[in-house]
Amino acid sequence: MTFVYRPPSFSGNNLDLGDRVVKLVFSMRRPQVALIGAFLDDDECAALIECGADRLEPATVFELSDGSKTISSFRTSWHAKLERAKDTVVSRIEARTSRLAGLPDSHGELIEVIRYQEGQTYRPHWDWFDPETDGGSRRIAAFGQRVATVILYLNDGFEGGSTVLSRIGLDVRPQKGSALFFCNVDEMGQGNRRTLHAGAPVLSGEKMDCDPLVC
């Protein structure tokens, strides 16, 4: 059976995510994007930062040509992937993220804690995989398409570092504890080119975020 993703409607001002009710800051429909306030509390933000602190390494990018992961000037941050259900905090955030995206827990990828220092960036890219490429088709066959993205912002005290969806003119300024959701595919399940996005350069300070991507 082919999996058909039906993203959440975000029809109300409040979202019940099981363990807490959160506020919808804004949403749009094409593509579907939503910003959620206070998705994480201060203790959860600190716990995620601490979980990744001693395992950060240069971030990699997915090569569509062959499916390999390489270090590239395209993405200059540092990252650390956390084991699934690493502890009670990680388990709780994985479950909350899945409920936000409208998917079962089994569809979540590993949580990735990311550190951007001054000048570091992630140039414009899509999170969905191109089935017309060797790497993309193999990845989809093995794990399915990456249908949605959730970005969690873990700290304040820096300048720059916006998440920019340039094709829809959206510039999301990170705020500690908030979550940005966007659906990577259109109504037919095809990669949506309007979800092109980038992590703008950090101008000063250090930005920490977290990508529990879902597929």
PDB file of N, CA and C in Angstrom, residues 82-142:
ATOM      1  N   LEU A  82      20.933  12.100  17.969  1.00  0.00           N
ATOM      2  CA  LEU A  82      20.630  11.451  19.245  1.00  0.00           C
ATOM      3  C   LEU A  82      19.925  10.121  19.007  1.00  0.00           C
ATOM      4  N   GLU A  83      20.267   9.129  19.814  1.00  0.00           N
ATOM      5  CA  GLU A  83      19.608   7.838  19.697  1.00  0.00           C
ATOM      6  C   GLU A  83      18.105   7.987  19.958  1.00  0.00           C
ATOM      7  N   ARG A  84      17.326   7.208  19.228  1.00  0.00           N
ATOM      8  CA  ARG A  84      15.878   7.232  19.440  1.00  0.00           C
ATOM      9  C   ARG A  84      15.556   6.848  20.879  1.00  0.00           C
ATOM     10  N   ALA A  85      14.641   7.602  21.484  1.00  0.00           N
ATOM     11  CA  ALA A  85      14.222   7.346  22.872  1.00  0.00           C
ATOM     12  C   ALA A  85      15.412   7.287  23.810  1.00  0.00           C
ATOM     13  N   LYS A  86      16.377   8.190  23.591  1.00  0.00           N
ATOM     14  CA  LYS A  86      17.609   8.205  24.385  1.00  0.00           C
ATOM     15  C   LYS A  86      17.327   8.308  25.880  1.00  0.00           C
ATOM     16  N   ASP A  87      16.352   9.123  26.240  1.00  0.00           N
ATOM     17  CA  ASP A  87      15.932   9.267  27.629  1.00  0.00           C
ATOM     18  C   ASP A  87      14.493   9.759  27.627  1.00  0.00           C
ATOM     19  N   THR A  88      13.953  10.034  28.790  1.00  0.00           N
ATOM     20  CA  THR A  88      12.539  10.408  28.860  1.00  0.00           C
ATOM     21  C   THR A  88      12.265  11.741  28.160  1.00  0.00           C
ATOM     22  N   VAL A  89      13.220  12.677  28.223  1.00  0.00           N
ATOM     23  CA  VAL A  89      13.020  13.970  27.561  1.00  0.00           C
ATOM     24  C   VAL A  89      12.988  13.794  26.050  1.00  0.00           C
ATOM     25  N   VAL A  90      13.953  13.068  25.511  1.00  0.00           N
ATOM     26  CA  VAL A  90      13.995  12.839  24.066  1.00  0.00           C
ATOM     27  C   VAL A  90      12.750  12.091  23.606  1.00  0.00           C
ATOM     28  N   SER A  91      12.348  11.090  24.354  1.00  0.00           N
ATOM     29  CA  SER A  91      11.135  10.333  23.993  1.00  0.00           C
ATOM     30  C   SER A  91       9.917  11.242  23.953  1.00  0.00           C
ATOM     31  N   ARG A  92       9.802  12.116  24.939  1.00  0.00           N
ATOM     32  CA  ARG A  92       8.659  13.020  25.011  1.00  0.00           C
ATOM     33  C   ARG A  92       8.646  13.977  23.821  1.00  0.00           C
ATOM     34  N   ILE A  93       9.812  14.484  23.435  1.00  0.00           N
ATOM     35  CA  ILE A  93       9.885  15.426  22.321  1.00  0.00           C
ATOM     36  C   ILE A  93       9.640  14.716  20.995  1.00  0.00           C
ATOM     37  N   GLU A  94      10.137  13.488  20.845  1.00  0.00           N
ATOM     38  CA  GLU A  94       9.857  12.715  19.638  1.00  0.00           C
ATOM     39  C   GLU A  94       8.353  12.509  19.479  1.00  0.00           C
ATOM     40  N   ALA A  95       7.679  12.138  20.564  1.00  0.00           N
ATOM     41  CA  ALA A  95       6.236  11.904  20.495  1.00  0.00           C
ATOM     42  C   ALA A  95       5.480  13.196  20.190  1.00  0.00           C
ATOM     43  N   ARG A  96       5.885  14.285  20.812  1.00  0.00           N
ATOM     44  CA  ARG A  96       5.221  15.570  20.583  1.00  0.00           C
ATOM     45  C   ARG A  96       5.400  16.034  19.137  1.00  0.00           C
ATOM     46  N   THR A  97       6.606  15.833  18.597  1.00  0.00           N
ATOM     47  CA  THR A  97       6.876  16.220  17.215  1.00  0.00           C
ATOM     48  C   THR A  97       6.030  15.406  16.251  1.00  0.00           C
ATOM     49  N   SER A  98       5.909  14.113  16.499  1.00  0.00           N
ATOM     50  CA  SER A  98       5.090  13.263  15.635  1.00  0.00           C
ATOM     51  C   SER A  98       3.634  13.697  15.653  1.00  0.00           C
ATOM     52  N   ARG A  99       3.130  14.056  16.836  1.00  0.00           N
ATOM     53  CA  ARG A  99       1.740  14.519  16.927  1.00  0.00           C
ATOM     54  C   ARG A  99       1.561  15.845  16.183  1.00  0.00           C
ATOM     55  N   LEU A 100       2.546  16.736  16.282  1.00  0.00           N
ATOM     56  CA  LEU A 100       2.472  17.993  15.549  1.00  0.00           C
ATOM     57  C   LEU A 100       2.384  17.744  14.051  1.00  0.00           C
ATOM     58  N   ALA A 101       3.201  16.820  13.552  1.00  0.00           N
ATOM     59  CA  ALA A 101       3.242  16.542  12.117  1.00  0.00           C
ATOM     60  C   ALA A 101       2.101  15.646  11.648  1.00  0.00           C
ATOM     61  N   GLY A 102       1.383  15.019  12.592  1.00  0.00           N
ATOM     62  CA  GLY A 102       0.293  14.137  12.210  1.00  0.00           C
ATOM     63  C   GLY A 102       0.765  12.800  11.688  1.00  0.00           C
ATOM     64  N   LEU A 103       1.857  12.286  12.277  1.00  0.00           N
ATOM     65  CA  LEU A 103       2.430  11.016  11.850  1.00  0.00           C
ATOM     66  C   LEU A 103       2.710  10.142  13.068  1.00  0.00           C
ATOM     67  N   PRO A 104       2.708   8.823  12.904  1.00  0.00           N
ATOM     68  CA  PRO A 104       3.074   7.951  14.029  1.00  0.00           C
ATOM     69  C   PRO A 104       4.545   8.115  14.383  1.00  0.00           C
ATOM     70  N   ASP A 105       4.907   7.774  15.617  1.00  0.00           N
ATOM     71  CA  ASP A 105       6.287   7.901  16.078  1.00  0.00           C
ATOM     72  C   ASP A 105       7.263   7.166  15.178  1.00  0.00           C
ATOM     73  N   SER A 106       6.826   6.071  14.576  1.00  0.00           N
ATOM     74  CA  SER A 106       7.715   5.244  13.758  1.00  0.00           C
ATOM     75  C   SER A 106       8.225   5.970  12.519  1.00  0.00           C
ATOM     76  N   HIS A 107       7.613   7.097  12.170  1.00  0.00           N
ATOM     77  CA  HIS A 107       8.026   7.823  10.966  1.00  0.00           C
ATOM     78  C   HIS A 107       9.057   8.907  11.256  1.00  0.00           C
ATOM     79  N   GLY A 108       9.455   9.063  12.488  1.00  0.00           N
ATOM     80  CA  GLY A 108      10.419  10.107  12.810  1.00  0.00           C
ATOM     81  C   GLY A 108      11.847   9.661  12.551  1.00  0.00           C
ATOM     82  N   GLU A 109      12.682  10.574  12.060  1.00  0.00           N
ATOM     83  CA  GLU A 109      14.106  10.317  11.964  1.00  0.00           C
ATOM     84  C   GLU A 109      14.758  10.646  13.309  1.00  0.00           C
ATOM     85  N   LEU A 110      16.037  10.357  13.426  1.00  0.00           N
ATOM     86  CA  LEU A 110      16.747  10.682  14.653  1.00  0.00           C
ATOM     87  C   LEU A 110      16.799  12.194  14.850  1.00  0.00           C
ATOM     88  N   ILE A 111      16.610  12.635  16.081  1.00  0.00           N
ATOM     89  CA  ILE A 111      16.742  14.050  16.396  1.00  0.00           C
ATOM     90  C   ILE A 111      18.178  14.484  16.147  1.00  0.00           C
ATOM     91  N   GLU A 112      18.322  15.620  15.491  1.00  0.00           N
ATOM     92  CA  GLU A 112      19.643  16.155  15.159  1.00  0.00           C
ATOM     93  C   GLU A 112      19.814  17.516  15.829  1.00  0.00           C
ATOM     94  N   VAL A 113      20.722  17.602  16.789  1.00  0.00           N
ATOM     95  CA  VAL A 113      21.040  18.871  17.441  1.00  0.00           C
ATOM     96  C   VAL A 113      22.096  19.585  16.599  1.00  0.00           C
ATOM     97  N   ILE A 114      21.866  20.864  16.328  1.00  0.00           N
ATOM     98  CA  ILE A 114      22.736  21.596  15.397  1.00  0.00           C
ATOM     99  C   ILE A 114      23.231  22.883  16.045  1.00  0.00           C
ATOM    100  N   ARG A 115      24.521  23.147  15.881  1.00  0.00           N
ATOM    101  CA  ARG A 115      25.130  24.370  16.401  1.00  0.00           C
ATOM    102  C   ARG A 115      25.664  25.212  15.243  1.00  0.00           C
ATOM    103  N   TYR A 116      25.226  26.475  15.202  1.00  0.00           N
ATOM    104  CA  TYR A 116      25.732  27.450  14.236  1.00  0.00           C
ATOM    105  C   TYR A 116      26.519  28.511  14.992  1.00  0.00           C
ATOM    106  N   GLN A 117      27.788  28.670  14.672  1.00  0.00           N
ATOM    107  CA  GLN A 117      28.579  29.749  15.232  1.00  0.00           C
ATOM    108  C   GLN A 117      28.635  30.903  14.233  1.00  0.00           C
ATOM    109  N   GLU A 118      29.240  31.978  14.635  1.00  0.00           N
ATOM    110  CA  GLU A 118      29.260  33.187  13.802  1.00  0.00           C
ATOM    111  C   GLU A 118      29.741  32.867  12.382  1.00  0.00           C
ATOM    112  N   GLY A 119      28.942  33.291  11.402  1.00  0.00           N
ATOM    113  CA  GLY A 119      29.276  33.099  10.002  1.00  0.00           C
ATOM    114  C   GLY A 119      28.815  31.777   9.419  1.00  0.00           C
ATOM    115  N   GLN A 120      28.399  30.831  10.256  1.00  0.00           N
ATOM    116  CA  GLN A 120      27.997  29.528   9.740  1.00  0.00           C
ATOM    117  C   GLN A 120      26.575  29.577   9.192  1.00  0.00           C
ATOM    118  N   THR A 121      26.315  28.725   8.210  1.00  0.00           N
ATOM    119  CA  THR A 121      25.068  28.800   7.462  1.00  0.00           C
ATOM    120  C   THR A 121      24.728  27.438   6.856  1.00  0.00           C
ATOM    121  N   TYR A 122      23.512  27.337   6.338  1.00  0.00           N
ATOM    122  CA  TYR A 122      23.094  26.198   5.529  1.00  0.00           C
ATOM    123  C   TYR A 122      22.434  26.808   4.299  1.00  0.00           C
ATOM    124  N   ARG A 123      23.086  26.676   3.158  1.00  0.00           N
ATOM    125  CA  ARG A 123      22.616  27.336   1.940  1.00  0.00           C
ATOM    126  C   ARG A 123      21.281  26.741   1.473  1.00  0.00           C
ATOM    127  N   PRO A 124      20.558  27.422   0.560  1.00  0.00           N
ATOM    128  CA  PRO A 124      19.215  26.990   0.156  1.00  0.00           C
ATOM    129  C   PRO A 124      19.184  25.536  -0.326  1.00  0.00           C
ATOM    130  N   HIS A 125      18.182  24.812   0.170  1.00  0.00           N
ATOM    131  CA  HIS A 125      18.062  23.388  -0.146  1.00  0.00           C
ATOM    132  C   HIS A 125      16.631  22.932   0.103  1.00  0.00           C
ATOM    133  N   TRP A 126      16.326  21.745  -0.378  1.00  0.00           N
ATOM    134  CA  TRP A 126      15.060  21.082  -0.054  1.00  0.00           C
ATOM    135  C   TRP A 126      15.339  19.923   0.882  1.00  0.00           C
ATOM    136  N   ASP A 127      14.369  19.579   1.725  1.00  0.00           N
ATOM    137  CA  ASP A 127      14.512  18.421   2.599  1.00  0.00           C
ATOM    138  C   ASP A 127      13.957  17.151   1.967  1.00  0.00           C
ATOM    139  N   TRP A 128      13.128  17.275   0.923  1.00  0.00           N
ATOM    140  CA  TRP A 128      12.615  16.086   0.251  1.00  0.00           C
ATOM    141  C   TRP A 128      13.676  15.534  -0.704  1.00  0.00           C
ATOM    142  N   PHE A 129      13.502  14.272  -1.063  1.00  0.00           N
ATOM    143  CA  PHE A 129      14.476  13.584  -1.911  1.00  0.00           C
ATOM    144  C   PHE A 129      13.944  13.459  -3.333  1.00  0.00           C
ATOM    145  N   ASP A 130      14.789  13.755  -4.298  1.00  0.00           N
ATOM    146  CA  ASP A 130      14.403  13.728  -5.707  1.00  0.00           C
ATOM    147  C   ASP A 130      14.412  12.284  -6.205  1.00  0.00           C
ATOM    148  N   PRO A 131      13.242  11.732  -6.568  1.00  0.00           N
ATOM    149  CA  PRO A 131      13.197  10.340  -7.015  1.00  0.00           C
ATOM    150  C   PRO A 131      13.847  10.113  -8.372  1.00  0.00           C
ATOM    151  N   GLU A 132      14.165  11.195  -9.071  1.00  0.00           N
ATOM    152  CA  GLU A 132      14.808  11.064 -10.380  1.00  0.00           C
ATOM    153  C   GLU A 132      16.320  10.907 -10.265  1.00  0.00           C
ATOM    154  N   THR A 133      16.850  10.964  -9.053  1.00  0.00           N
ATOM    155  CA  THR A 133      18.283  10.779  -8.844  1.00  0.00           C
ATOM    156  C   THR A 133      18.543   9.408  -8.229  1.00  0.00           C
ATOM    157  N   ASP A 134      19.762   8.896  -8.432  1.00  0.00           N
ATOM    158  CA  ASP A 134      20.085   7.578  -7.896  1.00  0.00           C
ATOM    159  C   ASP A 134      20.003   7.561  -6.370  1.00  0.00           C
ATOM    160  N   GLY A 135      20.638   8.563  -5.745  1.00  0.00           N
ATOM    161  CA  GLY A 135      20.634   8.609  -4.288  1.00  0.00           C
ATOM    162  C   GLY A 135      19.242   8.801  -3.730  1.00  0.00           C
ATOM    163  N   GLY A 136      18.466   9.711  -4.335  1.00  0.00           N
ATOM    164  CA  GLY A 136      17.114   9.974  -3.863  1.00  0.00           C
ATOM    165  C   GLY A 136      16.198   8.777  -4.006  1.00  0.00           C
ATOM    166  N   SER A 137      16.264   8.102  -5.138  1.00  0.00           N
ATOM    167  CA  SER A 137      15.380   6.949  -5.355  1.00  0.00           C
ATOM    168  C   SER A 137      15.704   5.813  -4.399  1.00  0.00           C
ATOM    169  N   ARG A 138      16.997   5.596  -4.107  1.00  0.00           N
ATOM    170  CA  ARG A 138      17.367   4.542  -3.175  1.00  0.00           C
ATOM    171  C   ARG A 138      16.922   4.883  -1.755  1.00  0.00           C
ATOM    172  N   ARG A 139      17.032   6.142  -1.399  1.00  0.00           N
ATOM    173  CA  ARG A 139      16.633   6.564  -0.062  1.00  0.00           C
ATOM    174  C   ARG A 139      15.120   6.409   0.112  1.00  0.00           C
ATOM    175  N   ILE A 140      14.347   6.804  -0.884  1.00  0.00           N
ATOM    176  CA  ILE A 140      12.896   6.686  -0.815  1.00  0.00           C
ATOM    177  C   ILE A 140      12.481   5.221  -0.742  1.00  0.00           C
ATOM    178  N   ALA A 141      13.139   4.367  -1.533  1.00  0.00           N
ATOM    179  CA  ALA A 141      12.810   2.943  -1.524  1.00  0.00           C
ATOM    180  C   ALA A 141      13.078   2.323  -0.156  1.00  0.00           C
ATOM    181  N   ALA A 142      14.126   2.777   0.514  1.00  0.00           N
ATOM    182  CA  ALA A 142      14.508   2.195   1.795  1.00  0.00           C
ATOM    183  C   ALA A 142      13.700   2.751   2.959  1.00  0.00           C
TER     184      ALA A 142
END
